[in-house]
Amino acid sequence: MSTLDIARLPDAVAKIVAAAVPATVVLRVDRLGRLLEAHGDASTVKLSGLGTGKSVFSQLPMLEGSDLGDRNHWACIDNGAGHAVDVDTVPGELDDAWIVLVSVEDRRLAQQQQQLAANEARLMNQRQQKLVDQLVAARSELELRRREAEEALTDKTRFIASMSHEFRTPLTSVIGYAEWLSTALDDTAQRQSRAIVRAGRHMLSLVNNLLEQAQLETNQASARPDCIALRDLVEDIAAIMAPLAAEKGLAFAAFVDPQLPERLVIDEMRVRQILINLLGNAVKFTRTGSVQLNLSSQADQLHIEVADTGPGIAEDDKGRIFTAFKRLEGSQRQVGSGLGLHITLQLVKLLGGSIGLDSEIGRGTKFHVRLPYQDAPAEIPAAASEPAAATTGQHLLLAEDDPDLVQLLQLYLARAGYVLTIVDNGRDAVSEALARQPDLVLMDFNLPIVDGLSAACQLREKGYSGVVVALTGATLDDDRLQAVEAGFDGFIAKPIRMPELMATLQALLA
């Protein structure tokens, strides 16, 4: 095979060769495909055994059957030897033809790499799409599980709230009757009745803790600041805690800094629960010595300090003492549910405050709580600690289906001078209120036949313009909102504190 010389080639063939890469072979054959002459290096296109007079179809089988008298072009085909070539056939001037073979193996390899990359990209896209689909499915499943968990938490909160109501109604009777009897008994019986009151209030604090925990878990808790008499609150708490401390031989003292205002705006229920939890723990875990409560004002914050001479808390335990259901090792710290301090922490955060402690083993513990508050408006008068008796014989309609609570309320309301009409269901509450037009309707939420909320709505729709007060063990924020929307003017939570009830009635009827 001679060296490729473009000058010796026909113009049509020379143009193809000139435009091609260096690895080019040119064959001149007759119309039967027998080789007449060859130019170029046959090895560059993986050809061998070519000989003059021999058929090229044995080396180039892809050309067999084609008409060499026609001009043809095949791009990037296998030449039969596993090598990619561009093939052109050009008719000759005589009874011959020219075959131009241009090596395009590099191009084929590049195309294969491109195709491989494209295939891999497609596979990767498919895998990626599968992962995306799996992620979307996982997110959907997670969202479903999240909603189910939230619904379960909400259901649990509702269940606990319902059970709280069931506890609060009999607790009202237990505490109320014990308080009533304590005024008419001898000293020994009075001490016993006060013990019943303390036990009832302790049970109430446990119920409140469970309800608070459930509300906090579902983000249903919110602060409800109101104008309160701080010293009355402290006296109330001291009346609960001092006897508990005395039973264990502990000294109990409560101090309120004279610089604190008589009345301030803060969430009384949550502050009460914080004090009960901290003081309850202090009394519970202190064997000898004292428990002390100090309240002062520091940097426009209410500073609560609860100090005891109990066993103290180890340094390693301080970081987990506020964790729910965690109880410290040792007999002194394994009593209780492990919820009190956790709930206290959550309540402090809810009120925008902070809590910390100082403690040393064998030297007692001191808790510090700081809560923001506002001064009460000057025009709001302090509520009397003992309500005055009604003087006008005002007419009250009491709608309550618990007979023990009805009898208890009769005792207090009759002594206060109110005239009572009593019904035990919502349907009768509506009909009696419309017929008798009482000055005030005191109505439970959970009444038979027609519930209290529906009864209040009916009263307002039918034109009753008197005062309607909710009397209920339901204490969730949305319960209060529903009460307002239904037309209630006030909200008394069970167990009823009789001084609070009387003060509320007098304020609403003033």
PDB file of C-alpha atoms in Angstrom, residues 42-183:
ATOM      1  CA  ALA A  42      -4.303   0.395   6.399  1.00  0.00           C
ATOM      2  CA  SER A  43      -3.403  -0.358  10.016  1.00  0.00           C
ATOM      3  CA  THR A  44      -4.887   2.988  11.118  1.00  0.00           C
ATOM      4  CA  VAL A  45      -8.312   1.591  10.289  1.00  0.00           C
ATOM      5  CA  LYS A  46      -7.444  -1.949  11.417  1.00  0.00           C
ATOM      6  CA  LEU A  47      -7.291  -3.435   7.910  1.00  0.00           C
ATOM      7  CA  SER A  48      -4.905  -6.226   6.968  1.00  0.00           C
ATOM      8  CA  GLY A  49      -4.493  -8.737   4.194  1.00  0.00           C
ATOM      9  CA  LEU A  50      -5.519  -6.395   1.446  1.00  0.00           C
ATOM     10  CA  GLY A  51      -4.025  -7.453  -1.880  1.00  0.00           C
ATOM     11  CA  THR A  52      -4.329  -6.218  -5.404  1.00  0.00           C
ATOM     12  CA  GLY A  53      -7.014  -8.139  -7.260  1.00  0.00           C
ATOM     13  CA  LYS A  54      -8.596  -9.372  -4.053  1.00  0.00           C
ATOM     14  CA  SER A  55     -12.138  -8.465  -3.075  1.00  0.00           C
ATOM     15  CA  VAL A  56     -12.244  -5.819  -0.340  1.00  0.00           C
ATOM     16  CA  PHE A  57     -15.613  -7.136   0.867  1.00  0.00           C
ATOM     17  CA  SER A  58     -13.854  -9.720   3.021  1.00  0.00           C
ATOM     18  CA  GLN A  59     -12.227  -6.848   4.939  1.00  0.00           C
ATOM     19  CA  LEU A  60     -15.131  -4.427   4.574  1.00  0.00           C
ATOM     20  CA  PRO A  61     -18.238  -6.631   4.807  1.00  0.00           C
ATOM     21  CA  MET A  62     -20.512  -3.638   5.416  1.00  0.00           C
ATOM     22  CA  LEU A  63     -20.005  -2.625   1.771  1.00  0.00           C
ATOM     23  CA  GLU A  64     -21.060  -5.942   0.308  1.00  0.00           C
ATOM     24  CA  GLY A  65     -24.245  -5.539  -1.685  1.00  0.00           C
ATOM     25  CA  SER A  66     -23.873  -1.797  -2.068  1.00  0.00           C
ATOM     26  CA  ASP A  67     -23.665  -0.186  -5.493  1.00  0.00           C
ATOM     27  CA  LEU A  68     -20.124   1.152  -5.748  1.00  0.00           C
ATOM     28  CA  GLY A  69     -21.127   3.078  -8.843  1.00  0.00           C
ATOM     29  CA  ASP A  70     -23.147   5.467  -6.665  1.00  0.00           C
ATOM     30  CA  ARG A  71     -21.813   8.113  -4.398  1.00  0.00           C
ATOM     31  CA  ASN A  72     -22.515   7.131  -0.780  1.00  0.00           C
ATOM     32  CA  HIS A  73     -21.584   8.228   2.717  1.00  0.00           C
ATOM     33  CA  TRP A  74     -21.848   6.203   5.901  1.00  0.00           C
ATOM     34  CA  ALA A  75     -20.893   7.897   9.162  1.00  0.00           C
ATOM     35  CA  CYS A  76     -19.272   6.129  12.089  1.00  0.00           C
ATOM     36  CA  ILE A  77     -19.851   2.501  11.163  1.00  0.00           C
ATOM     37  CA  ASP A  78     -17.928  -0.569  12.191  1.00  0.00           C
ATOM     38  CA  ASN A  79     -15.551  -1.665   9.453  1.00  0.00           C
ATOM     39  CA  GLY A  80     -15.851  -5.308  10.443  1.00  0.00           C
ATOM     40  CA  ALA A  81     -12.639  -5.226  12.455  1.00  0.00           C
ATOM     41  CA  GLY A  82     -14.130  -3.458  15.447  1.00  0.00           C
ATOM     42  CA  HIS A  83     -12.960  -0.060  14.293  1.00  0.00           C
ATOM     43  CA  ALA A  84     -15.224   2.936  13.646  1.00  0.00           C
ATOM     44  CA  VAL A  85     -14.844   4.626  10.283  1.00  0.00           C
ATOM     45  CA  ASP A  86     -16.590   7.129   8.059  1.00  0.00           C
ATOM     46  CA  VAL A  87     -16.997   5.513   4.613  1.00  0.00           C
ATOM     47  CA  ASP A  88     -17.429   7.332   1.329  1.00  0.00           C
ATOM     48  CA  THR A  89     -17.772   5.702  -2.090  1.00  0.00           C
ATOM     49  CA  VAL A  90     -17.056   7.845  -5.151  1.00  0.00           C
ATOM     50  CA  PRO A  91     -17.598   6.559  -8.702  1.00  0.00           C
ATOM     51  CA  GLY A  92     -14.444   6.659 -10.857  1.00  0.00           C
ATOM     52  CA  GLU A  93     -14.080   7.978 -14.359  1.00  0.00           C
ATOM     53  CA  LEU A  94     -13.545   4.484 -15.697  1.00  0.00           C
ATOM     54  CA  ASP A  95     -15.215   1.272 -14.657  1.00  0.00           C
ATOM     55  CA  ASP A  96     -13.969   1.732 -11.139  1.00  0.00           C
ATOM     56  CA  ALA A  97     -14.801   3.351  -7.768  1.00  0.00           C
ATOM     57  CA  TRP A  98     -13.022   4.935  -4.877  1.00  0.00           C
ATOM     58  CA  ILE A  99     -13.547   3.956  -1.241  1.00  0.00           C
ATOM     59  CA  VAL A 100     -12.412   6.439   1.378  1.00  0.00           C
ATOM     60  CA  LEU A 101     -12.052   5.148   4.944  1.00  0.00           C
ATOM     61  CA  VAL A 102     -11.568   7.789   7.652  1.00  0.00           C
ATOM     62  CA  SER A 103     -10.873   6.571  11.183  1.00  0.00           C
ATOM     63  CA  VAL A 104     -13.389   8.048  13.655  1.00  0.00           C
ATOM     64  CA  GLU A 105     -12.649   5.731  16.560  1.00  0.00           C
ATOM     65  CA  ASP A 106     -11.926   8.694  18.807  1.00  0.00           C
ATOM     66  CA  ARG A 107     -15.275  10.163  17.900  1.00  0.00           C
ATOM     67  CA  ARG A 108     -17.033   6.881  18.615  1.00  0.00           C
ATOM     68  CA  LEU A 109     -15.277   6.575  21.955  1.00  0.00           C
ATOM     69  CA  ALA A 110     -16.274  10.147  22.769  1.00  0.00           C
ATOM     70  CA  GLN A 111     -19.854   9.411  21.737  1.00  0.00           C
ATOM     71  CA  GLN A 112     -19.822   6.257  23.809  1.00  0.00           C
ATOM     72  CA  GLN A 113     -18.522   8.230  26.769  1.00  0.00           C
ATOM     73  CA  GLN A 114     -21.197  10.840  26.183  1.00  0.00           C
ATOM     74  CA  GLN A 115     -23.832   8.155  25.899  1.00  0.00           C
ATOM     75  CA  LEU A 116     -22.465   6.439  28.974  1.00  0.00           C
ATOM     76  CA  ALA A 117     -22.504   9.721  30.846  1.00  0.00           C
ATOM     77  CA  ALA A 118     -26.024  10.410  29.579  1.00  0.00           C
ATOM     78  CA  ASN A 119     -27.149   6.942  30.634  1.00  0.00           C
ATOM     79  CA  GLU A 120     -25.527   7.356  34.024  1.00  0.00           C
ATOM     80  CA  ALA A 121     -27.126  10.780  34.348  1.00  0.00           C
ATOM     81  CA  ARG A 122     -30.493   9.261  33.470  1.00  0.00           C
ATOM     82  CA  LEU A 123     -29.977   6.494  36.002  1.00  0.00           C
ATOM     83  CA  MET A 124     -28.823   9.021  38.564  1.00  0.00           C
ATOM     84  CA  ASN A 125     -31.870  11.157  37.836  1.00  0.00           C
ATOM     85  CA  GLN A 126     -34.058   8.102  38.192  1.00  0.00           C
ATOM     86  CA  ARG A 127     -32.380   7.195  41.483  1.00  0.00           C
ATOM     87  CA  GLN A 128     -32.615  10.815  42.588  1.00  0.00           C
ATOM     88  CA  GLN A 129     -36.278  10.933  41.647  1.00  0.00           C
ATOM     89  CA  LYS A 130     -36.813   7.700  43.537  1.00  0.00           C
ATOM     90  CA  LEU A 131     -35.090   9.205  46.569  1.00  0.00           C
ATOM     91  CA  VAL A 132     -37.175  12.357  46.181  1.00  0.00           C
ATOM     92  CA  ASP A 133     -40.314  10.235  45.950  1.00  0.00           C
ATOM     93  CA  GLN A 134     -39.210   8.296  49.029  1.00  0.00           C
ATOM     94  CA  LEU A 135     -38.438  11.566  50.813  1.00  0.00           C
ATOM     95  CA  VAL A 136     -41.827  12.993  49.874  1.00  0.00           C
ATOM     96  CA  ALA A 137     -43.471   9.786  51.051  1.00  0.00           C
ATOM     97  CA  ALA A 138     -41.428   9.866  54.256  1.00  0.00           C
ATOM     98  CA  ARG A 139     -42.351  13.498  54.825  1.00  0.00           C
ATOM     99  CA  SER A 140     -45.988  12.712  54.194  1.00  0.00           C
ATOM    100  CA  GLU A 141     -45.777   9.813  56.612  1.00  0.00           C
ATOM    101  CA  LEU A 142     -43.961  12.004  59.123  1.00  0.00           C
ATOM    102  CA  GLU A 143     -46.563  14.744  58.724  1.00  0.00           C
ATOM    103  CA  LEU A 144     -49.310  12.174  59.189  1.00  0.00           C
ATOM    104  CA  ARG A 145     -47.615  10.799  62.300  1.00  0.00           C
ATOM    105  CA  ARG A 146     -47.051  14.366  63.554  1.00  0.00           C
ATOM    106  CA  ARG A 147     -50.712  15.201  63.100  1.00  0.00           C
ATOM    107  CA  GLU A 148     -51.696  11.954  64.773  1.00  0.00           C
ATOM    108  CA  ALA A 149     -49.330  12.724  67.659  1.00  0.00           C
ATOM    109  CA  GLU A 150     -50.714  16.258  67.959  1.00  0.00           C
ATOM    110  CA  GLU A 151     -54.252  14.916  67.849  1.00  0.00           C
ATOM    111  CA  ALA A 152     -53.320  12.331  70.476  1.00  0.00           C
ATOM    112  CA  LEU A 153     -51.818  15.049  72.665  1.00  0.00           C
ATOM    113  CA  THR A 154     -54.901  17.201  72.165  1.00  0.00           C
ATOM    114  CA  ASP A 155     -57.148  14.251  72.963  1.00  0.00           C
ATOM    115  CA  LYS A 156     -55.055  13.548  76.048  1.00  0.00           C
ATOM    116  CA  THR A 157     -55.309  17.173  77.133  1.00  0.00           C
ATOM    117  CA  ARG A 158     -59.050  17.093  76.593  1.00  0.00           C
ATOM    118  CA  PHE A 159     -59.310  13.844  78.536  1.00  0.00           C
ATOM    119  CA  ILE A 160     -57.245  15.244  81.405  1.00  0.00           C
ATOM    120  CA  ALA A 161     -59.310  18.436  81.330  1.00  0.00           C
ATOM    121  CA  SER A 162     -62.467  16.345  81.472  1.00  0.00           C
ATOM    122  CA  MET A 163     -61.101  14.291  84.357  1.00  0.00           C
ATOM    123  CA  SER A 164     -59.984  17.533  85.995  1.00  0.00           C
ATOM    124  CA  HIS A 165     -63.584  18.711  85.841  1.00  0.00           C
ATOM    125  CA  GLU A 166     -64.737  15.438  87.379  1.00  0.00           C
ATOM    126  CA  PHE A 167     -62.247  15.913  90.231  1.00  0.00           C
ATOM    127  CA  ARG A 168     -62.966  19.598  90.753  1.00  0.00           C
ATOM    128  CA  THR A 169     -66.692  19.227  91.343  1.00  0.00           C
ATOM    129  CA  PRO A 170     -66.410  16.824  94.314  1.00  0.00           C
ATOM    130  CA  LEU A 171     -63.342  18.706  95.575  1.00  0.00           C
ATOM    131  CA  THR A 172     -65.501  21.807  95.816  1.00  0.00           C
ATOM    132  CA  SER A 173     -67.855  19.906  98.100  1.00  0.00           C
ATOM    133  CA  VAL A 174     -65.041  18.363 100.152  1.00  0.00           C
ATOM    134  CA  ILE A 175     -63.196  21.649 100.713  1.00  0.00           C
ATOM    135  CA  GLY A 176     -66.336  23.775 100.973  1.00  0.00           C
ATOM    136  CA  TYR A 177     -68.103  21.612 103.560  1.00  0.00           C
ATOM    137  CA  ALA A 178     -64.899  21.265 105.582  1.00  0.00           C
ATOM    138  CA  GLU A 179     -64.480  25.051 105.620  1.00  0.00           C
ATOM    139  CA  TRP A 180     -68.116  25.507 106.566  1.00  0.00           C
ATOM    140  CA  LEU A 181     -67.904  23.002 109.419  1.00  0.00           C
ATOM    141  CA  SER A 182     -64.652  24.469 110.722  1.00  0.00           C
ATOM    142  CA  THR A 183     -66.590  27.538 111.881  1.00  0.00           C
TER     143      THR A 183
END
